[in-house]
Each structure stands twice: as C-alpha cells, then as structure tokens.
C-alpha cells in the first residue's frame, strides 16, 4: 500500500484526484503494483459531509511527520505556501506530484535537483495541457531528439472563449463566465485571458526541450481581451481563424518565444481545436512533427494526469526518474527580431487614398475593405520591429485614421528546410 496526502484536497482538482483514485482503485492498484490510498487531506476549508472529511488536517506538520505518507499531491495552486510545502516534503523524503504550473516554472528546476539528490521524484504532468500527456513524452520519447519548435494552444479558458465568440457570437464576458462555471478558469481569470497561464506552460515545455530554465517573464505575452468580432470577420475573409497560440522556436541563434492571439489557416490542425481543448505541435529533427491533443483543463482530465504521476512514482519509490532541466537560465531573444507574417487592420477616412498609402508600403498587398471602411491586409514575413515602423508610418499616411490591430499569422517551421 502507498499512502498519499493531498494538499488542497477539497478544491476542484483535489476532489477529482480523490474521486478517480476511488473510482479506478482496482485498475490503479494493478498499474502501480500496489494499492494507493489517501491518508491525509490538507485544506484551509471545512467541508462537512465530504467523503474525505475524516482525513482533514489544517496542519502540514501532520503530513510531514507521518512516515507512512510517501507521496504528496500538491493541487493548491499559487507559489506559496505550495513551494514551501513541496520543498519540505522532498527534504522529508516524500515525492511530490503537482498540477501547479506557477510552482513548476518558478521552482521546478530546484525541486527537481532536490528530488534527484534524494532519489525521490518531483512530477508535474498535469501542469501543462491538463489531461494531455505532454511532459512525460517530452522527457522520454522525445528526449533523444533535437527539438526545434513547440507551438499550440495551451490555455483551455481562452480557447473556450474564442470558440464561443466565433461560433455563437457570444460576448467576451459571457464566454468567460461560462469557462469559470465549468471550472476551467484560474482563480484570477486574468491569468488566462491575458496570456500568462499559457506563457508559464510554454516556458515549462521549452525548459524541458532545452534542458535549461526558461523564465516566462521574458516571453512576449499578449492576451485575448482585445479580440473582436471584426478581427474574426477579417480573418475569416482570408480563410483563417484566431487562436491564442504559444509559439516557441529553438535554433542556433537562440530561443524565440511568444504568446499572442494569432491567425491560424483553416487547413492547419490548430484551427479545428475548439472548446476547452488544447493542442501542442512539437517539431524535432529526427522525429519530425508530433502532435498532442486533448482536454486542456477541467477536474477529471487534470486529476487523471496527477494520478498518472502518482502511479509512476509508486513504481519508482526509491529511484529518481531523470529530468534534464537545470537551474541555468536559457535567455529568450527579444521579440522585436522575430520574423512573422501579420494581418494588419486599419480604419480609413477614404478607402481609395488608403489603398494607395497601403500599397506604397506593402506593394502587391491584397486589401480587404469591410463595409465600415476598415482595411485588412497581410504583410510579408518581416520582423516585429519592421512591422511596427511601417504601421507607424501608415498611421500618418493619407486616407488612414488609425491602425486598429496587428495580429501575427502562425506558420509552423518548415521541416524540409531544417
Ligand atoms: N486555467 C487553465 C486553463 C487551467 O484554462 O487552461 C488548466 O491549466
């Protein structure tokens, strides 16, 4: 029998972990080689009538000093007290499994080192992509390959909102309320809609891909709060939809990483990812393209990912499962140098004069004028700095009132050129 404790056991994910452990007990026992039982639950809440009420403690020391507890599942979220608890658990000889992306990106490298030094494990499958197995494949199957790009949809809440806005014409606030009601959004949903949640997950994947700490604060991050029906309409005219995309590229020259709403062509698989689903494309030199798809948030899929770690740790109770993620920082290149195509939208005072102005700066651009005198066109692949300079000049040019929006166009790395 392996005894575990759940930190944050009465929350959405914690309840899910307990539910799946009970529901699939026989299966889990078979896979783990022994039964897995919850011995203590730490929570600040009282939860009268909860099936695990008798296991509740409000004192972490009860868990720390219980030598029978070998695994701590941390599903509280936030960096504190999660970091202190996770570190103390490892120092006390217990492995830790977490769904907490804030903890993982801020302290993961250190906690992995402590785990390694003590033949323990610090596991975090559920921290990226909810129910999608992505951390383990990055650490196992893809570990011998040179990864050149990691891109995709890594925030279920934003994807749900954009999908609702596009398909049902829902207002942003209503769609966000729906995502919160379904348990997808963070306690502070700004983390979702302003892109930081996705940025942390991209940083985790890039840290795993490069073996060095990628700080998410260095990633240029834009959210979806400014996306409008007019943006969707212009994108649709050109055969595209809009998704909140993470886009990381690793090349000899360094590391590029960006999180921003981007146009995705209808022929690209990301365009079909709806609702709370996430999708990640990993591009690697030997393996070529590998894609991962599944529910990116939600109680049971995320709980399932936490339990997959608990089972893995139960099978490796006295052996560290190697990760190559050091505390050495891998700097992210400044975004101004990234080369991408963009769709620009401009509000015009006179469409004929505006057309001339746009064509002077973007010769040959195919310009779409909507009924409200807004022009939309694509730039060629050019740096962020070039686009900024050109659109600044256009904002002052004849026939143009203002540049309304600039959205990047996603194009995967062309593996034939690698
Ligand atoms: N708020 C997150 C999301 C939860 O919407 O993707 C899963 O990490």
Short mmCIF file of C-alpha atoms and ligand atoms in Angstrom, two decimals:
data_model
loop_
_atom_site.label_atom_id
_atom_site.label_comp_id
_atom_site.label_asym_id
_atom_site.label_seq_id
_atom_site.Cartn_x
_atom_site.Cartn_y
_atom_site.Cartn_z
CA UNK A 1 0.00 0.00 0.00
CA UNK A 2 1.26 3.50 -0.90
CA UNK A 3 -0.14 6.28 1.27
CA UNK A 4 -0.51 9.73 -0.16
CA UNK A 5 -1.59 13.14 1.11
CA UNK A 6 -3.47 15.70 -0.96
CA UNK A 7 -2.64 19.39 -0.38
CA UNK A 8 -5.74 21.33 -1.40
CA UNK A 9 -7.84 18.18 -1.29
CA UNK A 10 -11.23 19.89 -1.20
CA UNK A 11 -10.59 22.01 -4.30
CA UNK A 12 -11.66 21.16 -7.86
CA UNK A 13 -8.57 19.12 -8.79
CA UNK A 14 -8.11 17.66 -5.28
CA UNK A 15 -11.67 16.32 -5.24
CA UNK A 16 -11.07 14.94 -8.73
CA UNK A 17 -7.92 13.11 -7.58
CA UNK A 18 -9.82 11.50 -4.68
CA UNK A 19 -12.76 10.64 -6.95
CA UNK A 20 -10.65 8.94 -9.63
CA UNK A 21 -8.50 7.13 -7.04
CA UNK A 22 -11.70 5.64 -5.56
CA UNK A 23 -13.44 5.02 -8.89
CA UNK A 24 -10.45 3.32 -10.54
CA UNK A 25 -8.92 1.77 -7.38
CA UNK A 26 -8.53 -1.76 -8.79
CA UNK A 27 -7.03 -0.52 -12.06
CA UNK A 28 -4.64 1.84 -10.27
CA UNK A 29 -3.53 -0.95 -7.90
CA UNK A 30 -2.75 -3.13 -10.89
CA UNK A 31 -0.81 -0.38 -12.70
CA UNK A 32 1.06 0.85 -9.61
CA UNK A 33 1.83 -2.66 -8.37
CA UNK A 34 0.21 -1.83 -5.03
CA UNK A 35 -2.88 -0.05 -3.74
CA UNK A 36 -2.82 3.74 -3.48
CA UNK A 37 -4.71 5.24 -0.55
CA UNK A 38 -5.27 8.81 0.61
CA UNK A 39 -4.17 9.12 4.25
CA UNK A 40 -4.47 12.87 4.86
CA UNK A 41 -6.02 15.89 3.18
CA UNK A 42 -4.71 19.38 3.89
CA UNK A 43 -7.11 22.24 3.33
CA UNK A 44 -7.97 25.57 4.89
CA UNK A 45 -11.65 24.88 4.22
CA UNK A 46 -14.01 22.75 6.25
CA UNK A 47 -16.08 20.56 4.05
CA UNK A 48 -18.81 18.97 6.17
CA UNK A 49 -20.18 15.78 4.64
CA UNK A 50 -17.24 15.40 2.22
CA UNK A 51 -16.23 11.70 1.89
CA UNK A 52 -12.69 12.64 2.98
CA UNK A 53 -13.76 14.87 5.89
CA UNK A 54 -12.24 12.42 8.42
CA UNK A 55 -8.82 12.74 6.74
CA UNK A 56 -8.71 16.55 7.02
CA UNK A 57 -5.88 18.36 8.74
CA UNK A 58 -5.10 22.05 8.73
CA UNK A 59 -1.58 21.44 9.94
CA UNK A 60 1.04 20.49 7.33
CA UNK A 61 3.28 19.07 10.09
CA UNK A 62 0.79 16.17 10.46
CA UNK A 63 1.67 15.13 6.92
CA UNK A 64 5.37 15.91 7.13
CA UNK A 65 5.90 13.80 10.25
CA UNK A 66 3.86 10.84 9.03
CA UNK A 67 6.47 8.38 7.74
CA UNK A 68 3.83 6.23 6.09
CA UNK A 69 2.99 9.01 3.62
CA UNK A 70 5.37 8.58 0.69
CA UNK A 71 3.76 10.86 -1.90
CA UNK A 72 2.34 14.35 -1.59
CA UNK A 73 -0.07 15.53 -4.30
CA UNK A 74 0.03 19.35 -4.38
CA UNK A 75 -3.03 20.79 -6.12
CA UNK A 76 -3.42 24.06 -4.20
CA UNK A 77 -2.07 26.37 -6.91
CA UNK A 78 -0.01 29.53 -6.41
CA UNK A 79 3.63 29.67 -5.36
CA UNK A 80 3.12 29.98 -1.60
CA UNK A 81 2.67 28.01 0.54
CA UNK A 82 2.91 25.42 -2.26
CA UNK A 83 6.68 25.94 -2.72
CA UNK A 84 7.47 25.72 1.00
CA UNK A 85 5.32 22.60 1.38
CA UNK A 86 6.73 20.89 -1.73
CA UNK A 87 10.33 21.60 -0.72
CA UNK A 88 9.81 20.49 2.88
CA UNK A 89 8.07 17.32 1.67
CA UNK A 90 11.05 16.46 -0.54
CA UNK A 91 13.53 17.26 2.24
CA UNK A 92 11.50 14.95 4.50
CA UNK A 93 11.84 12.10 1.98
CA UNK A 94 8.46 12.30 0.22
CA UNK A 95 7.96 12.57 -3.54
CA UNK A 96 5.76 15.35 -4.87
CA UNK A 97 3.25 15.32 -7.75
CA UNK A 98 1.76 18.67 -8.73
CA UNK A 99 -0.63 20.31 -11.18
CA UNK A 100 0.69 23.75 -10.22
CA UNK A 101 2.29 25.48 -13.21
CA UNK A 102 3.24 28.57 -11.19
CA UNK A 103 5.21 26.38 -8.80
CA UNK A 104 6.79 24.36 -11.60
CA UNK A 105 8.02 27.29 -13.69
CA UNK A 106 9.29 29.26 -10.71
CA UNK A 107 10.88 26.49 -8.64
CA UNK A 108 10.74 23.34 -10.79
CA UNK A 109 14.47 23.21 -11.57
CA UNK A 110 15.39 23.49 -7.88
CA UNK A 111 12.76 20.95 -6.76
CA UNK A 112 13.92 18.51 -9.45
CA UNK A 113 17.51 18.87 -8.19
CA UNK A 114 16.45 18.23 -4.59
CA UNK A 115 14.43 15.21 -5.72
CA UNK A 116 17.37 13.87 -7.70
CA UNK A 117 19.79 14.29 -4.78
CA UNK A 118 17.47 12.21 -2.59
CA UNK A 119 16.36 9.53 -5.11
CA UNK A 120 12.85 10.97 -4.97
CA UNK A 121 10.60 12.42 -7.63
CA UNK A 122 9.07 15.78 -8.43
CA UNK A 123 6.39 15.20 -11.10
CA UNK A 124 4.24 17.72 -12.94
CA UNK A 125 2.39 16.10 -15.86
CA UNK A 126 -0.82 17.98 -15.02
CA UNK A 127 0.85 21.39 -15.06
CA UNK A 128 0.76 21.63 -18.88
CA UNK A 129 -2.14 20.73 -21.14
CA UNK A 130 -4.50 19.36 -18.44
CA UNK A 131 -5.25 15.76 -19.42
CA UNK A 132 -2.80 15.64 -22.34
CA UNK A 133 0.31 13.54 -21.72
CA UNK A 134 2.97 16.03 -22.84
CA UNK A 135 5.53 16.36 -20.01
CA UNK A 136 6.29 12.61 -19.95
CA UNK A 137 6.71 12.35 -23.76
CA UNK A 138 8.98 15.41 -23.73
CA UNK A 139 11.02 13.70 -21.04
CA UNK A 140 11.02 10.23 -22.58
CA UNK A 141 10.22 9.61 -26.23
CA UNK A 142 11.42 12.99 -27.46
CA UNK A 143 14.38 13.33 -25.17
CA UNK A 144 16.92 11.98 -27.65
CA UNK A 145 15.81 14.32 -30.41
CA UNK A 146 16.71 17.93 -31.12
CA UNK A 147 13.52 19.92 -30.75
CA UNK A 148 13.26 22.96 -32.99
CA UNK A 149 9.75 24.21 -32.17
CA UNK A 150 6.95 23.85 -29.65
CA UNK A 151 3.71 25.58 -30.58
CA UNK A 152 -0.01 25.34 -30.00
CA UNK A 153 -2.95 26.06 -27.77
CA UNK A 154 -2.19 25.77 -24.06
CA UNK A 155 -4.97 27.68 -22.34
CA UNK A 156 -8.36 25.98 -22.28
CA UNK A 157 -10.22 29.03 -20.97
CA UNK A 158 -9.05 31.34 -23.76
CA UNK A 159 -9.70 28.71 -26.38
CA UNK A 160 -13.20 28.17 -24.99
CA UNK A 161 -13.86 31.94 -25.06
CA UNK A 162 -12.57 32.45 -28.61
CA UNK A 163 -14.53 29.41 -29.80
CA UNK A 164 -17.75 30.72 -28.22
CA UNK A 165 -17.18 34.21 -29.67
CA UNK A 166 -16.60 32.83 -33.13
CA UNK A 167 -19.25 30.13 -33.27
CA UNK A 168 -22.10 31.61 -31.25
CA UNK A 169 -21.28 35.33 -31.33
CA UNK A 170 -21.11 35.28 -27.51
CA UNK A 171 -19.83 38.39 -25.76
CA UNK A 172 -16.37 38.06 -24.17
CA UNK A 173 -17.69 38.45 -20.60
CA UNK A 174 -20.42 35.80 -21.07
CA UNK A 175 -17.98 33.33 -22.58
CA UNK A 176 -15.54 33.90 -19.69
CA UNK A 177 -18.34 33.37 -17.14
CA UNK A 178 -19.09 30.05 -18.88
CA UNK A 179 -15.43 28.96 -18.63
CA UNK A 180 -15.35 29.85 -14.91
CA UNK A 181 -18.61 27.97 -14.25
CA UNK A 182 -17.13 24.87 -15.90
CA UNK A 183 -14.08 25.03 -13.59
CA UNK A 184 -11.62 25.85 -16.40
CA UNK A 185 -10.51 29.35 -15.42
CA UNK A 186 -7.88 30.28 -12.84
CA UNK A 187 -8.95 31.88 -9.53
CA UNK A 188 -7.87 35.11 -11.20
CA UNK A 189 -9.08 34.65 -14.81
CA UNK A 190 -6.79 37.49 -15.94
CA UNK A 191 -4.02 34.86 -15.82
CA UNK A 192 -5.90 33.02 -18.58
CA UNK A 193 -7.17 35.84 -20.78
CA UNK A 194 -4.03 37.97 -20.54
CA UNK A 195 -1.92 35.02 -21.65
CA UNK A 196 0.28 34.48 -18.57
CA UNK A 197 -1.06 30.97 -17.87
CA UNK A 198 -0.15 29.91 -21.42
CA UNK A 199 3.18 31.68 -21.11
CA UNK A 200 4.09 29.67 -17.99
CA UNK A 201 3.18 26.42 -19.76
CA UNK A 202 5.26 27.35 -22.81
CA UNK A 203 8.19 28.15 -20.52
CA UNK A 204 7.85 24.71 -18.86
CA UNK A 205 7.87 22.93 -22.24
CA UNK A 206 10.80 25.00 -23.51
CA UNK A 207 12.73 24.33 -20.28
CA UNK A 208 12.17 20.59 -20.83
CA UNK A 209 13.06 20.90 -24.52
CA UNK A 210 16.30 22.82 -23.94
CA UNK A 211 17.29 21.42 -20.53
CA UNK A 212 17.70 24.93 -19.11
CA UNK A 213 15.40 27.25 -17.17
CA UNK A 214 13.26 29.46 -19.42
CA UNK A 215 11.75 32.34 -17.46
CA UNK A 216 8.18 33.04 -18.54
CA UNK A 217 8.54 36.73 -17.65
CA UNK A 218 10.93 37.04 -20.63
CA UNK A 219 8.29 35.74 -23.06
CA UNK A 220 6.46 38.42 -25.03
CA UNK A 221 2.86 37.82 -23.96
CA UNK A 222 -0.40 39.25 -25.26
CA UNK A 223 -3.86 38.03 -24.29
CA UNK A 224 -7.23 37.83 -25.99
CA UNK A 225 -9.03 40.69 -24.25
CA UNK A 226 -8.79 42.95 -27.33
CA UNK A 227 -10.05 40.40 -29.88
CA UNK A 228 -13.28 41.49 -31.57
CA UNK A 229 -15.91 40.15 -33.95
CA UNK A 230 -14.35 42.43 -36.63
CA UNK A 231 -10.98 40.63 -36.19
CA UNK A 232 -12.69 37.27 -36.71
CA UNK A 233 -14.56 38.61 -39.72
CA UNK A 234 -11.38 39.88 -41.44
CA UNK A 235 -9.50 36.66 -40.59
CA UNK A 236 -12.39 34.58 -41.98
CA UNK A 237 -12.30 36.56 -45.24
CA UNK A 238 -8.74 35.30 -45.80
CA UNK A 239 -9.57 31.71 -44.71
CA UNK A 240 -8.24 31.94 -41.16
CA UNK A 241 -9.48 31.75 -37.58
CA UNK A 242 -7.94 33.28 -34.43
CA UNK A 243 -6.44 31.27 -31.56
CA UNK A 244 -4.36 32.18 -28.51
CA UNK A 245 -1.13 30.49 -29.56
CA UNK A 246 2.11 29.71 -27.83
CA UNK A 247 5.00 29.75 -30.29
CA UNK A 248 8.49 28.68 -29.24
CA UNK A 249 11.36 28.21 -31.69
CA UNK A 250 14.81 26.94 -30.88
CA UNK A 251 17.62 27.50 -33.35
CA UNK A 252 21.36 28.02 -33.38
CA UNK A 253 20.77 31.73 -32.89
CA UNK A 254 18.83 31.31 -29.66
CA UNK A 255 15.36 30.90 -28.29
CA UNK A 256 12.27 32.69 -29.62
CA UNK A 257 9.09 32.50 -27.56
CA UNK A 258 5.83 34.36 -27.84
CA UNK A 259 2.25 34.01 -26.58
CA UNK A 260 -0.31 36.02 -28.55
CA UNK A 261 -3.57 35.68 -30.43
CA UNK A 262 -2.67 34.60 -33.96
CA UNK A 263 -4.31 33.81 -37.25
CA UNK A 264 -4.41 30.09 -38.00
CA UNK A 265 -5.27 28.93 -41.50
CA UNK A 266 -8.30 26.66 -41.94
CA UNK A 267 -6.02 23.93 -43.29
CA UNK A 268 -3.94 23.89 -40.07
CA UNK A 269 -5.00 21.41 -37.34
CA UNK A 270 -4.96 24.13 -34.66
CA UNK A 271 -7.93 25.78 -36.40
CA UNK A 272 -10.14 22.80 -35.55
CA UNK A 273 -9.29 22.82 -31.82
CA UNK A 274 -12.44 24.08 -30.11
CA UNK A 275 -13.94 24.39 -26.66
CA UNK A 276 -11.54 23.70 -23.76
CA UNK A 277 -9.25 21.51 -25.86
CA UNK A 278 -5.51 22.10 -26.12
CA UNK A 279 -3.15 21.02 -28.86
CA UNK A 280 0.65 21.03 -29.00
CA UNK A 281 2.86 20.53 -32.02
CA UNK A 282 6.41 19.51 -31.26
CA UNK A 283 8.79 19.72 -34.22
CA UNK A 284 12.02 17.77 -33.88
CA UNK A 285 14.86 16.97 -36.27
CA UNK A 286 14.64 13.18 -36.23
CA UNK A 287 11.00 12.61 -35.29
CA UNK A 288 9.65 15.44 -37.49
CA UNK A 289 6.18 16.65 -36.41
CA UNK A 290 4.38 15.17 -33.37
CA UNK A 291 1.01 16.47 -32.24
CA UNK A 292 -0.72 16.15 -28.84
CA UNK A 293 -4.42 16.87 -28.37
CA UNK A 294 -6.88 16.63 -25.50
CA UNK A 295 -8.76 18.43 -22.76
CA UNK A 296 -6.55 21.25 -21.51
CA UNK A 297 -8.46 21.93 -18.28
CA UNK A 298 -11.20 20.51 -16.12
CA UNK A 299 -11.49 18.47 -12.94
CA UNK A 300 -11.23 14.87 -14.12
CA UNK A 301 -8.74 15.16 -17.02
CA UNK A 302 -6.36 17.15 -14.79
CA UNK A 303 -6.88 14.75 -11.88
CA UNK A 304 -6.11 11.86 -14.24
CA UNK A 305 -2.77 13.47 -15.13
CA UNK A 306 -1.90 13.92 -11.41
CA UNK A 307 -2.72 10.25 -10.80
CA UNK A 308 -0.57 9.16 -13.74
CA UNK A 309 2.33 10.77 -11.84
CA UNK A 310 1.29 9.13 -8.56
CA UNK A 311 1.30 5.73 -10.27
CA UNK A 312 4.68 6.44 -11.87
CA UNK A 313 6.16 7.49 -8.50
CA UNK A 314 4.65 4.41 -6.80
CA UNK A 315 6.62 2.31 -9.28
CA UNK A 316 9.80 4.30 -8.60
CA UNK A 317 9.61 4.90 -4.86
CA UNK A 318 13.35 4.84 -4.28
CA UNK A 319 14.59 5.82 -7.72
CA UNK A 320 14.70 9.24 -9.34
CA UNK A 321 13.25 9.48 -12.84
CA UNK A 322 15.77 11.65 -14.68
CA UNK A 323 14.78 15.06 -16.00
CA UNK A 324 17.28 17.33 -17.70
CA UNK A 325 16.14 20.76 -16.55
CA UNK A 326 18.93 22.71 -14.90
CA UNK A 327 18.72 25.97 -12.96
CA UNK A 328 20.95 27.66 -15.55
CA UNK A 329 18.86 30.28 -17.39
CA UNK A 330 18.21 29.98 -21.11
CA UNK A 331 17.53 33.57 -22.23
CA UNK A 332 14.67 34.38 -24.59
CA UNK A 333 15.58 36.59 -27.57
CA UNK A 334 13.82 39.99 -27.62
CA UNK A 335 10.62 39.76 -29.69
CA UNK A 336 11.49 42.69 -32.00
CA UNK A 337 13.70 40.41 -34.12
CA UNK A 338 11.15 37.60 -34.68
CA UNK A 339 10.15 37.23 -38.30
CA UNK A 340 6.42 36.62 -38.83
CA UNK A 341 3.67 37.50 -41.26
CA UNK A 342 0.89 39.66 -39.84
CA UNK A 343 -2.62 40.73 -40.65
CA UNK A 344 -2.99 44.48 -40.19
CA UNK A 345 -6.37 46.20 -39.84
CA UNK A 346 -6.70 49.95 -40.33
CA UNK A 347 -9.66 52.32 -40.05
CA UNK A 348 -9.80 54.53 -43.16
CA UNK A 349 -11.21 58.00 -43.82
CA UNK A 350 -11.02 57.46 -47.58
CA UNK A 351 -10.61 53.94 -48.95
CA UNK A 352 -9.18 54.97 -52.34
CA UNK A 353 -6.46 57.12 -50.80
CA UNK A 354 -5.86 54.49 -48.09
CA UNK A 355 -5.36 51.82 -50.76
CA UNK A 356 -2.60 53.92 -52.35
CA UNK A 357 -0.95 54.53 -48.99
CA UNK A 358 -1.00 50.83 -48.05
CA UNK A 359 0.31 49.74 -51.45
CA UNK A 360 3.22 52.17 -51.23
CA UNK A 361 4.43 50.48 -48.05
CA UNK A 362 3.17 46.97 -48.82
CA UNK A 363 3.39 46.62 -52.63
CA UNK A 364 1.07 43.95 -54.00
CA UNK A 365 -0.94 43.60 -50.75
CA UNK A 366 -4.42 42.11 -51.29
CA UNK A 367 -6.56 44.54 -49.34
CA UNK A 368 -10.00 43.63 -47.98
CA UNK A 369 -12.26 46.61 -47.25
CA UNK A 370 -15.19 45.89 -44.95
CA UNK A 371 -18.39 47.92 -45.03
CA UNK A 372 -17.27 50.10 -42.12
CA UNK A 373 -14.28 51.36 -44.17
CA UNK A 374 -11.78 49.15 -42.38
CA UNK A 375 -8.93 47.77 -44.46
CA UNK A 376 -7.26 44.44 -43.73
CA UNK A 377 -4.19 43.00 -45.45
CA UNK A 378 -1.25 40.67 -44.86
CA UNK A 379 2.36 41.74 -44.50
CA UNK A 380 5.14 39.55 -45.89
CA UNK A 381 7.28 37.73 -43.29
CA UNK A 382 9.14 40.58 -41.55
CA UNK A 383 10.44 41.39 -38.09
CA UNK A 384 8.20 42.80 -35.37
CA UNK A 385 10.32 45.98 -35.46
CA UNK A 386 9.84 46.35 -39.23
CA UNK A 387 6.07 45.94 -38.89
CA UNK A 388 5.96 48.48 -36.05
CA UNK A 389 7.90 51.05 -38.11
CA UNK A 390 5.77 50.50 -41.24
CA UNK A 391 2.44 50.64 -39.41
CA UNK A 392 3.56 53.77 -37.53
CA UNK A 393 4.27 55.42 -40.90
CA UNK A 394 0.93 54.19 -42.27
CA UNK A 395 -0.96 55.63 -39.30
CA UNK A 396 0.18 59.07 -40.52
CA UNK A 397 -0.43 58.37 -44.24
CA UNK A 398 -3.27 59.69 -46.39
CA UNK A 399 -6.70 58.06 -46.09
CA UNK A 400 -5.88 56.24 -42.83
CA UNK A 401 -7.36 57.28 -39.48
CA UNK A 402 -5.65 54.68 -37.29
CA UNK A 403 -4.11 51.24 -37.20
CA UNK A 404 -6.75 49.18 -35.44
CA UNK A 405 -4.96 45.88 -34.92
CA UNK A 406 -1.88 43.87 -35.87
CA UNK A 407 -2.21 40.09 -35.48
CA UNK A 408 0.52 37.55 -36.25
CA UNK A 409 -0.10 34.76 -38.72
CA UNK A 410 1.03 31.32 -37.49
CA UNK A 411 3.22 29.27 -39.79
CA UNK A 412 4.93 26.11 -38.49
CA UNK A 413 8.65 25.63 -39.02
CA UNK A 414 9.23 24.20 -42.49
CA UNK A 415 10.96 20.94 -41.56
CA UNK A 416 12.17 20.42 -45.13
CA UNK A 417 14.42 23.44 -44.66
CA UNK A 418 15.90 22.22 -41.37
N1 LIG B 1 -6.95 27.84 -16.39
C1 LIG B 1 -6.23 26.82 -17.07
C2 LIG B 1 -6.73 26.74 -18.49
C3 LIG B 1 -6.41 25.52 -16.34
O1 LIG B 1 -7.78 27.29 -18.78
O2 LIG B 1 -6.06 26.15 -19.34
C4 LIG B 1 -5.52 24.41 -16.80
O3 LIG B 1 -4.16 24.69 -16.60
#
